[in-house]
PDB file of C-alpha atoms in Angstrom:
ATOM      1  CA  MET A   2     -23.756   1.555 -23.433  1.00 41.00           C
ATOM      2  CA  ASP A   3     -24.835   4.350 -21.094  1.00 43.00           C
ATOM      3  CA  ASP A   4     -24.659   4.357 -17.289  1.00 45.00           C
ATOM      4  CA  ASN A   5     -28.066   2.655 -17.003  1.00 48.00           C
ATOM      5  CA  THR A   6     -26.971  -0.159 -19.301  1.00 50.00           C
ATOM      6  CA  ALA A   7     -23.728  -0.539 -17.340  1.00 57.00           C
ATOM      7  CA  HIS A   8     -25.786  -1.096 -14.190  1.00 64.00           C
ATOM      8  CA  GLU A   9     -28.016  -3.576 -16.029  1.00 83.00           C
ATOM      9  CA  ALA A  10     -25.025  -5.540 -17.310  1.00 90.00           C
ATOM     10  CA  ILE A  11     -24.712  -8.939 -15.688  1.00 94.00           C
ATOM     11  CA  ILE A  12     -21.570  -9.980 -13.831  1.00 97.00           C
ATOM     12  CA  ARG A  13     -21.294 -13.717 -13.286  1.00 96.00           C
ATOM     13  CA  ARG A  14     -18.725 -16.490 -12.889  1.00 97.00           C
ATOM     14  CA  ALA A  15     -17.307 -17.633 -16.191  1.00 97.00           C
ATOM     15  CA  GLY A  16     -17.881 -21.162 -17.414  1.00 96.00           C
ATOM     16  CA  ALA A  17     -16.247 -23.340 -20.041  1.00 96.00           C
ATOM     17  CA  LEU A  18     -18.590 -22.052 -22.746  1.00 96.00           C
ATOM     18  CA  ASP A  19     -17.316 -18.489 -22.153  1.00 96.00           C
ATOM     19  CA  ALA A  20     -13.669 -19.230 -22.930  1.00 97.00           C
ATOM     20  CA  ALA A  21     -13.738 -18.198 -26.594  1.00 97.00           C
ATOM     21  CA  GLN A  22     -15.538 -14.911 -25.933  1.00 97.00           C
ATOM     22  CA  VAL A  23     -13.299 -14.115 -22.951  1.00 97.00           C
ATOM     23  CA  ALA A  24     -10.160 -14.686 -25.017  1.00 97.00           C
ATOM     24  CA  GLU A  25     -11.508 -12.431 -27.784  1.00 97.00           C
ATOM     25  CA  VAL A  26     -12.213  -9.635 -25.297  1.00 97.00           C
ATOM     26  CA  TRP A  27      -8.676 -10.015 -23.919  1.00 97.00           C
ATOM     27  CA  LEU A  28      -7.102  -9.955 -27.394  1.00 97.00           C
ATOM     28  CA  ARG A  29      -9.050  -6.884 -28.562  1.00 96.00           C
ATOM     29  CA  SER A  30      -8.532  -5.012 -25.320  1.00 95.00           C
ATOM     30  CA  TYR A  31      -4.815  -5.769 -25.060  1.00 95.00           C
ATOM     31  CA  ASP A  32      -4.172  -4.702 -28.650  1.00 94.00           C
ATOM     32  CA  ALA A  33      -6.179  -1.478 -28.229  1.00 94.00           C
ATOM     33  CA  ALA A  34      -4.750  -0.475 -24.836  1.00 93.00           C
ATOM     34  CA  LEU A  35      -1.161  -1.617 -25.318  1.00 94.00           C
ATOM     35  CA  PRO A  36      -0.231  -1.154 -28.989  1.00 92.00           C
ATOM     36  CA  THR A  37       3.472  -0.699 -28.181  1.00 92.00           C
ATOM     37  CA  VAL A  38       3.750  -3.776 -25.947  1.00 95.00           C
ATOM     38  CA  ARG A  39       4.852  -6.992 -27.622  1.00 92.00           C
ATOM     39  CA  ARG A  40       2.513  -9.852 -26.848  1.00 94.00           C
ATOM     40  CA  ALA A  41       4.383 -12.918 -25.639  1.00 93.00           C
ATOM     41  CA  HIS A  42       1.886 -15.358 -27.189  1.00 96.00           C
ATOM     42  CA  SER A  43       0.012 -15.795 -30.465  1.00 96.00           C
ATOM     43  CA  ASP A  44      -3.762 -15.368 -30.678  1.00 96.00           C
ATOM     44  CA  ASP A  45      -4.234 -19.143 -30.710  1.00 97.00           C
ATOM     45  CA  GLU A  46      -1.983 -19.604 -27.662  1.00 97.00           C
ATOM     46  CA  VAL A  47      -4.019 -16.968 -25.789  1.00 97.00           C
ATOM     47  CA  ARG A  48      -7.266 -18.721 -26.726  1.00 97.00           C
ATOM     48  CA  ASP A  49      -5.873 -22.084 -25.572  1.00 97.00           C
ATOM     49  CA  TYR A  50      -4.633 -20.562 -22.300  1.00 97.00           C
ATOM     50  CA  PHE A  51      -8.054 -19.136 -21.443  1.00 97.00           C
ATOM     51  CA  ARG A  52      -9.774 -22.409 -22.366  1.00 97.00           C
ATOM     52  CA  ALA A  53      -7.349 -24.784 -20.605  1.00 97.00           C
ATOM     53  CA  VAL A  54      -6.068 -22.722 -17.664  1.00 97.00           C
ATOM     54  CA  VAL A  55      -7.847 -19.472 -16.855  1.00 97.00           C
ATOM     55  CA  ILE A  56     -11.485 -20.540 -16.988  1.00 96.00           C
ATOM     56  CA  PRO A  57     -11.127 -23.938 -15.239  1.00 96.00           C
ATOM     57  CA  GLU A  58      -8.385 -23.043 -12.720  1.00 96.00           C
ATOM     58  CA  ARG A  59      -8.865 -19.391 -11.751  1.00 97.00           C
ATOM     59  CA  GLU A  60     -11.652 -17.348 -10.232  1.00 98.00           C
ATOM     60  CA  THR A  61     -12.885 -15.839 -13.489  1.00 98.00           C
ATOM     61  CA  TRP A  62     -15.787 -13.416 -13.829  1.00 98.00           C
ATOM     62  CA  VAL A  63     -17.400 -12.004 -16.948  1.00 98.00           C
ATOM     63  CA  VAL A  64     -19.675  -9.077 -17.641  1.00 97.00           C
ATOM     64  CA  GLU A  65     -22.241  -9.304 -20.376  1.00 94.00           C
ATOM     65  CA  GLU A  66     -25.054  -7.148 -21.588  1.00 86.00           C
ATOM     66  CA  PRO A  67     -28.516  -8.627 -21.041  1.00 86.00           C
ATOM     67  CA  GLY A  68     -28.940 -11.121 -23.860  1.00 85.00           C
ATOM     68  CA  GLY A  69     -25.647 -10.041 -25.383  1.00 89.00           C
ATOM     69  CA  PRO A  70     -22.024 -11.032 -25.623  1.00 94.00           C
ATOM     70  CA  VAL A  71     -19.294 -11.038 -22.998  1.00 96.00           C
ATOM     71  CA  VAL A  72     -17.741  -7.553 -22.913  1.00 96.00           C
ATOM     72  CA  GLY A  73     -15.332  -7.881 -19.991  1.00 97.00           C
ATOM     73  CA  VAL A  74     -13.298 -10.285 -17.896  1.00 97.00           C
ATOM     74  CA  LEU A  75     -11.919 -10.202 -14.349  1.00 98.00           C
ATOM     75  CA  VAL A  76      -9.548 -12.905 -13.130  1.00 98.00           C
ATOM     76  CA  LEU A  77      -8.686 -13.130  -9.439  1.00 98.00           C
ATOM     77  CA  GLN A  78      -5.923 -15.334  -8.129  1.00 95.00           C
ATOM     78  CA  GLU A  79      -4.762 -15.517  -4.515  1.00 92.00           C
ATOM     79  CA  GLY A  80      -5.558 -11.914  -3.599  1.00 95.00           C
ATOM     80  CA  ARG A  81      -4.422 -10.535  -6.933  1.00 97.00           C
ATOM     81  CA  ILE A  82      -6.301  -8.956  -9.798  1.00 98.00           C
ATOM     82  CA  ASP A  83      -4.587 -11.090 -12.397  1.00 97.00           C
ATOM     83  CA  GLN A  84      -6.568  -9.810 -15.382  1.00 96.00           C
ATOM     84  CA  LEU A  85      -9.099  -7.023 -15.884  1.00 97.00           C
ATOM     85  CA  TYR A  86      -9.952  -6.355 -19.512  1.00 97.00           C
ATOM     86  CA  LEU A  87     -12.957  -4.725 -21.164  1.00 96.00           C
ATOM     87  CA  ALA A  88     -13.965  -4.606 -24.803  1.00 94.00           C
ATOM     88  CA  PRO A  89     -12.479  -1.340 -26.130  1.00 94.00           C
ATOM     89  CA  ASP A  90     -15.902   0.172 -26.829  1.00 91.00           C
ATOM     90  CA  ARG A  91     -17.042  -0.557 -23.245  1.00 91.00           C
ATOM     91  CA  ARG A  92     -14.316   1.350 -21.377  1.00 90.00           C
ATOM     92  CA  GLY A  93     -15.258   4.364 -19.311  1.00 88.00           C
ATOM     93  CA  GLN A  94     -18.820   3.195 -18.727  1.00 88.00           C
ATOM     94  CA  GLY A  95     -18.658   1.862 -15.164  1.00 91.00           C
ATOM     95  CA  LEU A  96     -17.998  -1.812 -15.862  1.00 96.00           C
ATOM     96  CA  GLY A  97     -14.405  -1.719 -14.635  1.00 96.00           C
ATOM     97  CA  ASP A  98     -15.601   0.056 -11.473  1.00 96.00           C
ATOM     98  CA  ARG A  99     -18.032  -2.800 -10.858  1.00 96.00           C
ATOM     99  CA  PHE A 100     -15.280  -5.376 -11.379  1.00 97.00           C
ATOM    100  CA  VAL A 101     -12.976  -3.640  -8.876  1.00 97.00           C
ATOM    101  CA  ALA A 102     -15.816  -3.426  -6.338  1.00 96.00           C
ATOM    102  CA  LEU A 103     -16.393  -7.172  -6.793  1.00 97.00           C
ATOM    103  CA  ALA A 104     -12.677  -7.903  -6.340  1.00 98.00           C
ATOM    104  CA  LYS A 105     -12.630  -5.849  -3.127  1.00 97.00           C
ATOM    105  CA  ARG A 106     -15.680  -7.700  -1.791  1.00 96.00           C
ATOM    106  CA  ARG A 107     -14.053 -11.045  -2.580  1.00 96.00           C
ATOM    107  CA  HIS A 108     -10.746  -9.983  -0.950  1.00 96.00           C
ATOM    108  CA  PRO A 109     -11.605  -7.370   1.704  1.00 95.00           C
ATOM    109  CA  THR A 110      -8.226  -7.595   3.435  1.00 95.00           C
ATOM    110  CA  GLY A 111      -6.336  -6.446   0.352  1.00 96.00           C
ATOM    111  CA  LEU A 112      -5.412  -6.929  -3.270  1.00 97.00           C
ATOM    112  CA  ASP A 113      -2.496  -6.354  -5.544  1.00 97.00           C
ATOM    113  CA  LEU A 114      -1.989  -6.235  -9.288  1.00 98.00           C
ATOM    114  CA  TRP A 115       0.603  -5.530 -11.939  1.00 97.00           C
ATOM    115  CA  THR A 116       0.236  -3.139 -14.861  1.00 96.00           C
ATOM    116  CA  PHE A 117       2.697  -1.988 -17.479  1.00 97.00           C
ATOM    117  CA  GLN A 118       4.356   1.380 -16.932  1.00 97.00           C
ATOM    118  CA  VAL A 119       3.171   2.557 -20.369  1.00 96.00           C
ATOM    119  CA  ASN A 120      -0.471   1.946 -19.411  1.00 96.00           C
ATOM    120  CA  THR A 121      -1.145   5.337 -17.817  1.00 95.00           C
ATOM    121  CA  PRO A 122      -4.952   5.049 -18.118  1.00 95.00           C
ATOM    122  CA  ALA A 123      -4.755   1.920 -15.932  1.00 96.00           C
ATOM    123  CA  HIS A 124      -2.627   3.800 -13.374  1.00 96.00           C
ATOM    124  CA  ARG A 125      -5.284   6.526 -13.091  1.00 96.00           C
ATOM    125  CA  PHE A 126      -8.069   3.928 -12.896  1.00 97.00           C
ATOM    126  CA  TYR A 127      -6.507   1.899 -10.079  1.00 97.00           C
ATOM    127  CA  GLU A 128      -5.329   4.962  -8.150  1.00 97.00           C
ATOM    128  CA  ARG A 129      -8.894   6.318  -8.299  1.00 96.00           C
ATOM    129  CA  HIS A 130      -9.957   3.054  -6.643  1.00 97.00           C
ATOM    130  CA  GLY A 131      -7.523   3.440  -3.751  1.00 96.00           C
ATOM    131  CA  PHE A 132      -4.600   1.381  -5.064  1.00 97.00           C
ATOM    132  CA  THR A 133      -1.125   2.760  -4.423  1.00 97.00           C
ATOM    133  CA  GLU A 134       2.115   2.114  -6.225  1.00 97.00           C
ATOM    134  CA  ALA A 135       4.275  -0.354  -4.319  1.00 97.00           C
ATOM    135  CA  GLU A 136       7.014  -1.327  -6.754  1.00 96.00           C
ATOM    136  CA  ARG A 137       8.425  -0.631 -10.219  1.00 97.00           C
ATOM    137  CA  THR A 138      10.470  -3.123 -12.202  1.00 96.00           C
ATOM    138  CA  ASP A 139      12.413  -3.175 -15.442  1.00 97.00           C
ATOM    139  CA  GLY A 140      10.134  -5.925 -16.771  1.00 94.00           C
ATOM    140  CA  SER A 141      12.743  -8.662 -16.670  1.00 95.00           C
ATOM    141  CA  ALA A 142      10.364 -10.876 -14.664  1.00 94.00           C
ATOM    142  CA  ASN A 143       7.402 -10.703 -17.059  1.00 94.00           C
ATOM    143  CA  GLU A 144       7.006 -12.512 -20.372  1.00 94.00           C
ATOM    144  CA  GLU A 145       6.738  -9.327 -22.392  1.00 95.00           C
ATOM    145  CA  GLY A 146       9.954  -7.864 -20.974  1.00 93.00           C
ATOM    146  CA  GLU A 147       8.008  -4.625 -20.396  1.00 96.00           C
ATOM    147  CA  PRO A 148       8.658  -2.367 -17.380  1.00 97.00           C
ATOM    148  CA  ASP A 149       5.782  -2.688 -14.942  1.00 97.00           C
ATOM    149  CA  ILE A 150       4.301  -1.424 -11.695  1.00 97.00           C
ATOM    150  CA  ARG A 151       2.794  -3.353  -8.796  1.00 97.00           C
ATOM    151  CA  TYR A 152      -0.173  -1.658  -7.143  1.00 98.00           C
ATOM    152  CA  VAL A 153      -1.680  -2.597  -3.775  1.00 98.00           C
ATOM    153  CA  TRP A 154      -4.939  -1.941  -1.983  1.00 98.00           C
ATOM    154  CA  ASP A 155      -4.645  -2.854   1.679  1.00 94.00           C
ATOM    155  CA  GLY A 156      -8.335  -3.013   2.543  1.00 87.00           C
ATOM    156  CA  ARG A 157      -7.924  -0.841   5.631  1.00 80.00           C
ATOM    157  CA  GLY A 158     -10.648   1.745   5.861  1.00 57.00           C
ATOM    158  CA  ALA A 159     -12.673  -0.089   3.233  1.00 53.00           C
ATOM    159  CA  ALA A 160     -15.839   0.446   5.223  1.00 44.00           C
ATOM    160  CA  THR A 161     -15.383   4.226   5.116  1.00 40.00           C
ATOM    161  CA  GLN A 162     -13.781   4.606   1.681  1.00 44.00           C
ATOM    162  CA  ASN A 163     -17.058   4.529  -0.216  1.00 44.00           C
ATOM    163  CA  ARG A 164     -19.082   6.759   2.109  1.00 35.00           C
ATOM    164  CA  PRO A 165     -20.403  10.016   0.677  1.00 37.00           C
ATOM    165  CA  GLY A 166     -18.172  12.954   1.472  1.00 39.00           C
ATOM    166  CA  ARG A 167     -14.970  10.929   1.444  1.00 33.00           C
TER     167      ARG A 167
END
């Protein structure tokens, strides 16, 4: 996928029929990006969670190529980017940027998110989008037991952040 295809990709709200594809994107992305982090749930538990909880109860968005499969998922919950995962072969092609822009439009007064400390590419990605580190933990409060970082974007200056020359 080149930059033109990334701009042609369709972002839409997820529906019940997307649950299986969304879970597969999450599983592939998690395993590729976080090979040293123990997953707290089996593949089948993840699939069930997306089908029974994420898709019906959360603000879930997907990105798909025209006429193609789902290649990314964004889950927003109460001013938080709860999940942002892309198929491993779709990273670095502008889709994550489009998801963050959508999240900021949906929550213009601010957002937060958590990412694992070992996920340095995610740190660079979110910092590039104006998020700042707010807190580090030892991971005792997450299911994986993995040290993590909370990032925040306060929304102030959002109208000028994306102007040329800034």
